[in-house]
mmCIF file of C-alpha atoms and ligand atoms in Angstrom:
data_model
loop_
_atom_site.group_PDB
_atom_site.id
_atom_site.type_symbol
_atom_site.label_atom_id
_atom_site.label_comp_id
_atom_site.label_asym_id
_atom_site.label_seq_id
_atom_site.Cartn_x
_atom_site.Cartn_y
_atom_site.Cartn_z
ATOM 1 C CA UNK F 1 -23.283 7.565 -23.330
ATOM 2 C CA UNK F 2 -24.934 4.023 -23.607
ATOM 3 C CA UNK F 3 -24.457 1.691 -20.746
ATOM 4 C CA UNK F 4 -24.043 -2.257 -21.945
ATOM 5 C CA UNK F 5 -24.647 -5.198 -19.666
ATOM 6 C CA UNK F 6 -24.655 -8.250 -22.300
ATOM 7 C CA UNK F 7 -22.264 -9.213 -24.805
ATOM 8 C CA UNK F 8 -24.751 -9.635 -27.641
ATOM 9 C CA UNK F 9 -26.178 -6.005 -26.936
ATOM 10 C CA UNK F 10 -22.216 -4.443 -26.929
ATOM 11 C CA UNK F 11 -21.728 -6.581 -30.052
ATOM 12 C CA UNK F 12 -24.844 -4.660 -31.529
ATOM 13 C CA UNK F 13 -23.851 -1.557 -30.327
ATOM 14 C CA UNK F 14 -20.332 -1.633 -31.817
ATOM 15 C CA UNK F 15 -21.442 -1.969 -35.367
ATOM 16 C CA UNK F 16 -22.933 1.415 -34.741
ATOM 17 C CA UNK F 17 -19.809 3.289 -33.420
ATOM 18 C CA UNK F 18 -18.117 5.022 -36.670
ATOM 19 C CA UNK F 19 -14.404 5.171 -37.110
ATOM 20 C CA UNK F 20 -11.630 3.923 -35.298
ATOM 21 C CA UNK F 21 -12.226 2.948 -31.951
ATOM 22 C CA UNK F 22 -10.229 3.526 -29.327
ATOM 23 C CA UNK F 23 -10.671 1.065 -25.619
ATOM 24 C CA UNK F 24 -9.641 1.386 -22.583
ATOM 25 C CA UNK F 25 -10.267 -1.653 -19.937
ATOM 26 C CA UNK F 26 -10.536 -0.743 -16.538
ATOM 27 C CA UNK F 27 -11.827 -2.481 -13.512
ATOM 28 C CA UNK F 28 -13.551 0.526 -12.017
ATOM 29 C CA UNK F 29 -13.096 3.082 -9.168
ATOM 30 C CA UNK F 30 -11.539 5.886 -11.524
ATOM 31 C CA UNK F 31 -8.739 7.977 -10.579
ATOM 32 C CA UNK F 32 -6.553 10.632 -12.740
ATOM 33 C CA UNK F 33 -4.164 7.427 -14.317
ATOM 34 C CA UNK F 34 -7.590 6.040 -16.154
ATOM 35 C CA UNK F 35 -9.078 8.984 -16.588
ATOM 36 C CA UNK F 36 -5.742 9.889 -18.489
ATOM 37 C CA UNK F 37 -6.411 6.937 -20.794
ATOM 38 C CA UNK F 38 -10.093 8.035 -21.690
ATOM 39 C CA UNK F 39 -8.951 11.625 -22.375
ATOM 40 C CA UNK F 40 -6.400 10.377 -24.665
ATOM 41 C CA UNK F 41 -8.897 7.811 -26.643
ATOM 42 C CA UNK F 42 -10.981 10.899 -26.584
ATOM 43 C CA UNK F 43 -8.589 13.252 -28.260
ATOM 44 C CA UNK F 44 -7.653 10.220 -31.022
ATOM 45 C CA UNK F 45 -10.537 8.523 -31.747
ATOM 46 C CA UNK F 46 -14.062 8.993 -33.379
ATOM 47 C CA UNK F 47 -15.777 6.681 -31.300
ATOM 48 C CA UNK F 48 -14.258 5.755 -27.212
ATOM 49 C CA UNK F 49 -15.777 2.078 -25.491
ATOM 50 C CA UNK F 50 -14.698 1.679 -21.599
ATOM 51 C CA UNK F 51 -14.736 -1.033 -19.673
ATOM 52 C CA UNK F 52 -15.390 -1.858 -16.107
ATOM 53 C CA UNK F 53 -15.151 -5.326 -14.774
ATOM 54 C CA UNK F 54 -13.890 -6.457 -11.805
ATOM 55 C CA UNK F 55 -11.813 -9.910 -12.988
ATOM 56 C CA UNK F 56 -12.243 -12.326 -10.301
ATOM 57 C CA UNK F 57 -9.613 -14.447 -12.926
ATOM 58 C CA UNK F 58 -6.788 -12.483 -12.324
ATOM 59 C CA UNK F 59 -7.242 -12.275 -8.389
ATOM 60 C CA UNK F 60 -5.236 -15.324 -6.096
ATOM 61 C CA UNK F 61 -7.228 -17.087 -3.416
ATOM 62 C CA UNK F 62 -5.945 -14.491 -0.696
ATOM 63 C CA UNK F 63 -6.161 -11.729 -2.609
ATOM 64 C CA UNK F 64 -8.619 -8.238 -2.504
ATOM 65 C CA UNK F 65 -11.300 -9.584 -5.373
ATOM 66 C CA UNK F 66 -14.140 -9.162 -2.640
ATOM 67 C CA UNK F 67 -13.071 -5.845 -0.796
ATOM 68 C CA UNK F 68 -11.541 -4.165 -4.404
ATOM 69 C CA UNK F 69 -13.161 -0.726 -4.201
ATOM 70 C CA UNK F 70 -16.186 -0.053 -6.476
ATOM 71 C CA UNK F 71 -17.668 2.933 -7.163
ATOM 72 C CA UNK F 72 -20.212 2.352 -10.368
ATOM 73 C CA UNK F 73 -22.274 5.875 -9.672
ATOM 74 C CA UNK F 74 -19.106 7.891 -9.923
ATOM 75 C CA UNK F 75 -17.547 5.793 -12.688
ATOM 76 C CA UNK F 76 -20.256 6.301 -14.872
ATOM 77 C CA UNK F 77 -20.676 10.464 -14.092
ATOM 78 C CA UNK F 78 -16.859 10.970 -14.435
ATOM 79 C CA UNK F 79 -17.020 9.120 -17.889
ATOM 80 C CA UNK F 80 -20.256 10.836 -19.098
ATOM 81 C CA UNK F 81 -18.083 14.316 -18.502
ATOM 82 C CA UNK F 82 -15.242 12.664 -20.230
ATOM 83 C CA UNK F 83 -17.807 11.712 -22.958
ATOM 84 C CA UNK F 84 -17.157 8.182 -23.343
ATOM 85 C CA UNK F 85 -19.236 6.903 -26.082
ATOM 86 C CA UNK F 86 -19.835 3.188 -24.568
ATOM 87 C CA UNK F 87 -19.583 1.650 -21.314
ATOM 88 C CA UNK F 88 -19.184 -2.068 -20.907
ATOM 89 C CA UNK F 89 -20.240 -3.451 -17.933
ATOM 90 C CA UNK F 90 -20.792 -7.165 -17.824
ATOM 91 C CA UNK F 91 -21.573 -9.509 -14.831
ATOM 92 C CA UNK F 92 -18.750 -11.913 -14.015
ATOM 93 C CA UNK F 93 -21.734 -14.525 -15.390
ATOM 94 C CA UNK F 94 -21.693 -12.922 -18.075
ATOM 95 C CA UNK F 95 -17.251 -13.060 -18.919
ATOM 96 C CA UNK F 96 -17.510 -16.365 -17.474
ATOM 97 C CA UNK F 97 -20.581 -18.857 -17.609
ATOM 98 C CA UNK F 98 -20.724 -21.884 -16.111
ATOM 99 C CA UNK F 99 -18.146 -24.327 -17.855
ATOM 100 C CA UNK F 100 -15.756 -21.582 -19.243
ATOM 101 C CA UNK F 101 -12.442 -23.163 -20.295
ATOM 102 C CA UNK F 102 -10.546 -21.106 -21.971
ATOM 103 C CA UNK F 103 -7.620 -19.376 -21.268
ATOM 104 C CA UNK F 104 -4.788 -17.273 -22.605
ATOM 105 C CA UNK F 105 -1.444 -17.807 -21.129
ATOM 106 C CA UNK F 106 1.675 -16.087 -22.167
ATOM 107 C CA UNK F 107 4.741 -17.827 -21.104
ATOM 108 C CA UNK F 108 8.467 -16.298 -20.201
ATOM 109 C CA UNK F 109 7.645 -13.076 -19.356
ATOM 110 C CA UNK F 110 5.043 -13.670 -16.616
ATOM 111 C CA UNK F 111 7.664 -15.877 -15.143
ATOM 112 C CA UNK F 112 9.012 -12.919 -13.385
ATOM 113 C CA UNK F 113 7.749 -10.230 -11.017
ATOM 114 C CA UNK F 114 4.282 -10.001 -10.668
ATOM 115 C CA UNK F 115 3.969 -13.145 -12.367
ATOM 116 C CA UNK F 116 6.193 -14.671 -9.558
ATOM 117 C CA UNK F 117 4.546 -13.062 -7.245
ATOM 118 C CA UNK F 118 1.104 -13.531 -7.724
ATOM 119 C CA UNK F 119 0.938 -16.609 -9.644
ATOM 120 C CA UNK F 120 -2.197 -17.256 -12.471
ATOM 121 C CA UNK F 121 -2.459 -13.359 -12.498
ATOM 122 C CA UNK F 122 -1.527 -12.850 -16.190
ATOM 123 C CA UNK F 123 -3.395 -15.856 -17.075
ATOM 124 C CA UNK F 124 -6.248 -13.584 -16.104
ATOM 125 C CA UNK F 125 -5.302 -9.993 -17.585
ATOM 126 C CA UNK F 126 -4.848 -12.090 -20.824
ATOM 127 C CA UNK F 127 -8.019 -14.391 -20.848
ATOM 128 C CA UNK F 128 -10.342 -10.964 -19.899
ATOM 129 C CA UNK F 129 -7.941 -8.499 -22.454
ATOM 130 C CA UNK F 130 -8.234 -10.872 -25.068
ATOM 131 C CA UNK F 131 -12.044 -11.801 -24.493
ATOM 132 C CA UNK F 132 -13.111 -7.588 -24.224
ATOM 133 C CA UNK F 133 -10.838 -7.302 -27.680
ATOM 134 C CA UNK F 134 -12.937 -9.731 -29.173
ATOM 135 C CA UNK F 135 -16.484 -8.337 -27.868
ATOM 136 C CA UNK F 136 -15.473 -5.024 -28.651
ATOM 137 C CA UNK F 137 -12.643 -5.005 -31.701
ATOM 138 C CA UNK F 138 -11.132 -1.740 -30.998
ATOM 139 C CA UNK F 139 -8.391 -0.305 -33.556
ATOM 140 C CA UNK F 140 -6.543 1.156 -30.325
ATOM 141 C CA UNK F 141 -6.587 0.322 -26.565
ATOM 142 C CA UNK F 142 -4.806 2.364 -23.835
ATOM 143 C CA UNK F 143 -3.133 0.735 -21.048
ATOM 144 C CA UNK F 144 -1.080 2.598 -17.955
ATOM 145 C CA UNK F 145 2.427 2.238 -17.812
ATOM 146 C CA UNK F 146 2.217 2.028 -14.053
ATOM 147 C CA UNK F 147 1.339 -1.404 -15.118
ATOM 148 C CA UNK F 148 4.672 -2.372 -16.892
ATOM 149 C CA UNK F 149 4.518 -6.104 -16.859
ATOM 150 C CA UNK F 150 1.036 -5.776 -17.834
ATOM 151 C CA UNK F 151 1.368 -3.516 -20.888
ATOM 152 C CA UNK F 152 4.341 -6.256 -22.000
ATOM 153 C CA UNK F 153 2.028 -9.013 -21.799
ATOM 154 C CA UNK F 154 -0.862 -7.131 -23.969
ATOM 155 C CA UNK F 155 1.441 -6.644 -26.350
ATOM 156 C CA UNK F 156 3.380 -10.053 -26.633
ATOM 157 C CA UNK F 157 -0.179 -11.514 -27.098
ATOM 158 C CA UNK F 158 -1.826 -9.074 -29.303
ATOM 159 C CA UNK F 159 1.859 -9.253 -31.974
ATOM 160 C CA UNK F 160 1.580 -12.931 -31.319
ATOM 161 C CA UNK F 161 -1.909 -13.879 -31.717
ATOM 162 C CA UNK F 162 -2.261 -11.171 -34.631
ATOM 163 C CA UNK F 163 -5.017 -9.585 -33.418
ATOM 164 C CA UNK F 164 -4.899 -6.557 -35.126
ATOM 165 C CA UNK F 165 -5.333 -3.551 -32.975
ATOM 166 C CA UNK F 166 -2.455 -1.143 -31.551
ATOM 167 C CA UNK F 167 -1.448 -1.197 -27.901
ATOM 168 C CA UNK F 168 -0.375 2.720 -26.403
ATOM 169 C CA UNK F 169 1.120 2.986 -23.306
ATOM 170 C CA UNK F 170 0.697 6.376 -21.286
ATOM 171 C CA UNK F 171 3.124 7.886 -18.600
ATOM 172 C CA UNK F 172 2.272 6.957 -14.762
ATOM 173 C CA UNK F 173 -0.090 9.166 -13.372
ATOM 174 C CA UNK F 174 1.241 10.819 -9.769
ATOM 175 C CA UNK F 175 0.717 12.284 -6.978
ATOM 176 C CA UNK F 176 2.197 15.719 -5.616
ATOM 177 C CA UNK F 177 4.773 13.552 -3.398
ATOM 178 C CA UNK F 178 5.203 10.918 -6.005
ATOM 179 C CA UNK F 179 3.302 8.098 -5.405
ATOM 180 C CA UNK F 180 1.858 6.626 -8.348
ATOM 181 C CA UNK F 181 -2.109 6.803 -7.935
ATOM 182 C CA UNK F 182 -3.869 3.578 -8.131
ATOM 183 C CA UNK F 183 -7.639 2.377 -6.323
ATOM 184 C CA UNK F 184 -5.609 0.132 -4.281
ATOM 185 C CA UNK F 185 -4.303 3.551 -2.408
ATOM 186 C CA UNK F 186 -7.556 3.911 -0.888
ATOM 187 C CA UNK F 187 -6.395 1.206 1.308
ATOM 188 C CA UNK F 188 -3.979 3.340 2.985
ATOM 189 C CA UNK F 189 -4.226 4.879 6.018
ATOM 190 C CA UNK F 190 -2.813 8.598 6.634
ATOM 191 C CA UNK F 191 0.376 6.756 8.397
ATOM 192 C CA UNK F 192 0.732 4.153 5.592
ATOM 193 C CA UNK F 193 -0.650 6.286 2.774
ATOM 194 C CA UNK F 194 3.311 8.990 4.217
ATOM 195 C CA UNK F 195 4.967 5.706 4.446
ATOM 196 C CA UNK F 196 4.053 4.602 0.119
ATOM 197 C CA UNK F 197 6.172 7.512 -1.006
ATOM 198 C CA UNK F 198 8.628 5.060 -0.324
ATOM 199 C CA UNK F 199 8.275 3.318 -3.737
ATOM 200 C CA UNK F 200 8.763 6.824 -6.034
ATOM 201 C CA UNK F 201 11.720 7.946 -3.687
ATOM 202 C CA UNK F 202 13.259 4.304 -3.969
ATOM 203 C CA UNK F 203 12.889 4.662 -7.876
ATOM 204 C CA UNK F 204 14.388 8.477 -7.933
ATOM 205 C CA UNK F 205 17.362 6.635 -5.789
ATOM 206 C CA UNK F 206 17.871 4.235 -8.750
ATOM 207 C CA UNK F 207 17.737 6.677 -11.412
ATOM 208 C CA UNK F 208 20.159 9.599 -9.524
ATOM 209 C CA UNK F 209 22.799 6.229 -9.007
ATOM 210 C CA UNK F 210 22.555 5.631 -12.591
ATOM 211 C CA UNK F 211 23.458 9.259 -13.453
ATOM 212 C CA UNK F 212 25.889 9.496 -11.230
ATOM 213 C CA UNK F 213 27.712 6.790 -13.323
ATOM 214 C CA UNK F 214 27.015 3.512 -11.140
ATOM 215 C CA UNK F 215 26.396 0.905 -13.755
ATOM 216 C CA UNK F 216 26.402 -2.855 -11.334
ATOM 217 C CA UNK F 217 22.495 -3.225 -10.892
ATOM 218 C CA UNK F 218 23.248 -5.812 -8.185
ATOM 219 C CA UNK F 219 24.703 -2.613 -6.108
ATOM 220 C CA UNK F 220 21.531 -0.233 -7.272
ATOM 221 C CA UNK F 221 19.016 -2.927 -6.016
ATOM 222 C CA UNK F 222 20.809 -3.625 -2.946
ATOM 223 C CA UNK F 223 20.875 0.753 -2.411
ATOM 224 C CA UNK F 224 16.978 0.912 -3.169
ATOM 225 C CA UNK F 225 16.207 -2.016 -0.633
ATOM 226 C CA UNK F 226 18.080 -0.061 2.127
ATOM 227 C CA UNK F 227 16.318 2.412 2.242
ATOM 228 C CA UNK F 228 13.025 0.803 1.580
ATOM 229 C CA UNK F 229 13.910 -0.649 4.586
ATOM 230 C CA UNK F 230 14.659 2.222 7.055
ATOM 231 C CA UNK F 231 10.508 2.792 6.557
ATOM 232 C CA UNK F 232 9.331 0.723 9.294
ATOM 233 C CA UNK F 233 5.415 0.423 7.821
ATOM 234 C CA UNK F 234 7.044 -1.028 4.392
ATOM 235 C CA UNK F 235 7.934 -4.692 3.290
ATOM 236 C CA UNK F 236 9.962 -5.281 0.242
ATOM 237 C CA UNK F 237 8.490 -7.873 -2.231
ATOM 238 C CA UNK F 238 10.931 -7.610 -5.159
ATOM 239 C CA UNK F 239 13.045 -5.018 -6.181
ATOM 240 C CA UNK F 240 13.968 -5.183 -9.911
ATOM 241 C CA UNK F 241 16.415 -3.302 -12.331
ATOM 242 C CA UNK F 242 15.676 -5.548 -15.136
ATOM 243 C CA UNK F 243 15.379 -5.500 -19.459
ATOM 244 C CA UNK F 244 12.206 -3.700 -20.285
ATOM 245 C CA UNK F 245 11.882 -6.345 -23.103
ATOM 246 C CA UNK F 246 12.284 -9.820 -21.261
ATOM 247 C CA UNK F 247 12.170 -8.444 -17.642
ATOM 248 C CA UNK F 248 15.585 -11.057 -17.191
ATOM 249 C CA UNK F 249 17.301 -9.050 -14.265
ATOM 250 C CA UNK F 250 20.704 -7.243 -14.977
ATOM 251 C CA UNK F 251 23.746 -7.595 -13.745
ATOM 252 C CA UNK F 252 25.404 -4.134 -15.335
ATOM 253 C CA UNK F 253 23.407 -1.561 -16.240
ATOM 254 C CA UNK F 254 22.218 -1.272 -19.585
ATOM 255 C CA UNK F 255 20.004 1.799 -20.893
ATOM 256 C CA UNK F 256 16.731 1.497 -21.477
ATOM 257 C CA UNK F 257 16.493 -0.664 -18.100
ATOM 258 C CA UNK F 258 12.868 -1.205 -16.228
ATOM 259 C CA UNK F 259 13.074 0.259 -12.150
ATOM 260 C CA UNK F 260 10.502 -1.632 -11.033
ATOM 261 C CA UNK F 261 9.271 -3.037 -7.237
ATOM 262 C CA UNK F 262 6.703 -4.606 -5.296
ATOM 263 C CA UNK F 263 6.124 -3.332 -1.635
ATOM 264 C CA UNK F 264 3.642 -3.902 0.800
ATOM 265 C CA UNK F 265 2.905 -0.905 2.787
ATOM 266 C CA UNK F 266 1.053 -2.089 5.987
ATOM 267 C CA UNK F 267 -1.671 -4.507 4.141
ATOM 268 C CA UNK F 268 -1.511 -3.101 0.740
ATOM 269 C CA UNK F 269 0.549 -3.896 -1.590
ATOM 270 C CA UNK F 270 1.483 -1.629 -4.185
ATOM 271 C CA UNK F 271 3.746 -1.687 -7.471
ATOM 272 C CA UNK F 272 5.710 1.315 -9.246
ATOM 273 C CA UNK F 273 8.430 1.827 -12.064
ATOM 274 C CA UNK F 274 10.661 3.976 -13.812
ATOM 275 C CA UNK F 275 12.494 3.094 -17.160
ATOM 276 C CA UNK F 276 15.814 4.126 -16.415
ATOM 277 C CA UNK F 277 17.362 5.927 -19.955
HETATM 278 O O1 LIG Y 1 -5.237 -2.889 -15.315
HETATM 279 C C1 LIG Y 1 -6.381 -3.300 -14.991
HETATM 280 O O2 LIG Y 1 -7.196 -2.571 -14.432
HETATM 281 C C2 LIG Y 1 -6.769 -4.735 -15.326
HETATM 282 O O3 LIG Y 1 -5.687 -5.595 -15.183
HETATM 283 C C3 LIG Y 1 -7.422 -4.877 -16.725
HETATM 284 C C4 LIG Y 1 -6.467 -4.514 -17.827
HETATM 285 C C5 LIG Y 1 -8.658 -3.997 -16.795
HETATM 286 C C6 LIG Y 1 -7.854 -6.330 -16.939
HETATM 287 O O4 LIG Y 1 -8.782 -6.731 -15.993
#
């Protein structure tokens, strides 16, 4: 596995790789939902590039960018035994040298949820997606699901912007109890890491109302915030039964529909989602 620093040296080293090549961007600290993504560019692909890069762009002021767990010595053995061909590595120097100016911003659909929430966020996914696209050209990249919005955005660009490569999205990773994993849950405490099942049982309760025939989403979000609530280490950010397409929120029901929500549990705050079908 060769381990790239520069952008001129993972430019070199991608005229080498043979066949299609298949991405996945990460920002480190592996757990089963990337590892997921490699095995799958594994299985697909002749040649499989990873990235790790913490993006300070798509981090607000008050956000985790310093304390955002890193691990690089386990990243790199877990991807050797999941025989990654390439890792990409770069310094945020390197991503973004003094006077960097450009940036990628996808309008409408960042609007909403996360984009509400945590404002210049997708600005950043895009700007770093579409900058490791163009170091590394992949035919394929693999992207979580857990990451809805995110997956949406990729896509909107890369059909937009023709860029030429094909966007997969793979099921949520989980938990025995549920909850989604993501690095963030290292955060938790034992108390607070009991209290995040919240989210999954919150989305089950959205999905069981829908099959039980209740179609007013207004009623369904107002169901899943009650008993959010009755978790005293959880705050409700959003709650969301929305189009999967536009993310516009429904009023009635229709099928596919994106569950999705935002809660902080104690100081973390983590997001989850079910497409209702
Ligand atoms: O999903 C992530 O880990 C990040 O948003 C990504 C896609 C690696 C961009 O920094």
């Amino acid at each position: 596995m060769q381990v790239v620093e520069t952008i001129a040296e993972m430019k070199r080293v991608r005229k080498e790789l043979t066949g299609p090549v298949g991405f996945v961007a990460t920002m480190g600290f592996f757990h089963e939902g990337h590892l997921s993504l490699v095995r799958k560019a594994r299985a697909r692909n002749p040649s499989v590039a990873v990235s790790i890069f913490v993006n300070p762009a798509q981090f607000g002021p008050a956000e985790d960018f310093d304390t955002y767990p890193r691990d690089l010595p386990r990243d790199l053995s877990l991807l050797e035994k999941e025989r990654a061909d390439v890792v990409f590595m770069p310094s945020v120097a390197e991503m973004y040298p003094p006077g960097f100016d450009s940036w990628v911003d996808i309008a409408s659909v960042t609007d909403r949820l996360e984009g509400a929430s945590r404002p210049g966020h997708f600005r950043g996914v895009a700007t770093v997606v579409n900058k490791l696209f163009n170091i590394i050209r992949p035919d394929v990249s693999y992207f979580g699901q857990k990451d809805a919005q995110q997956v949406l955005v990729v896509r909107k660009m890369v059909q937009e912007l023709k860029m030429g490569l094909e966007i997969v999205a793979l099921p949520t990773v989980r938990e025995d109890d549920g909850l989604a994993v993501s690095s963030r849950n290292a955060y938790l405490n034992p108390e607070e890491r009991k209290a995040a099942t919240i989210l999954h049982r919150s989305l089950c309760l959205a999905e069981e109302l829908w099959e039980k025939g209740e179609k007013d989403a207004g009623s369904i979000r107002q169901q899943m915030r009650e008993l959010i609530q009755k978790e005293p280490l959880a705050r409700i950010d959003y709650v969301s039964i929305a189009d999967p397409e536009t993310l516009e929120e429904m009023d009635e029901v229709r099928t596919p529909a994106l569950a999705s929500l935002a809660v902080w549990t104690g100081r973390t705050r983590l997001i989850d989602n079910v497409v209702v079908e």
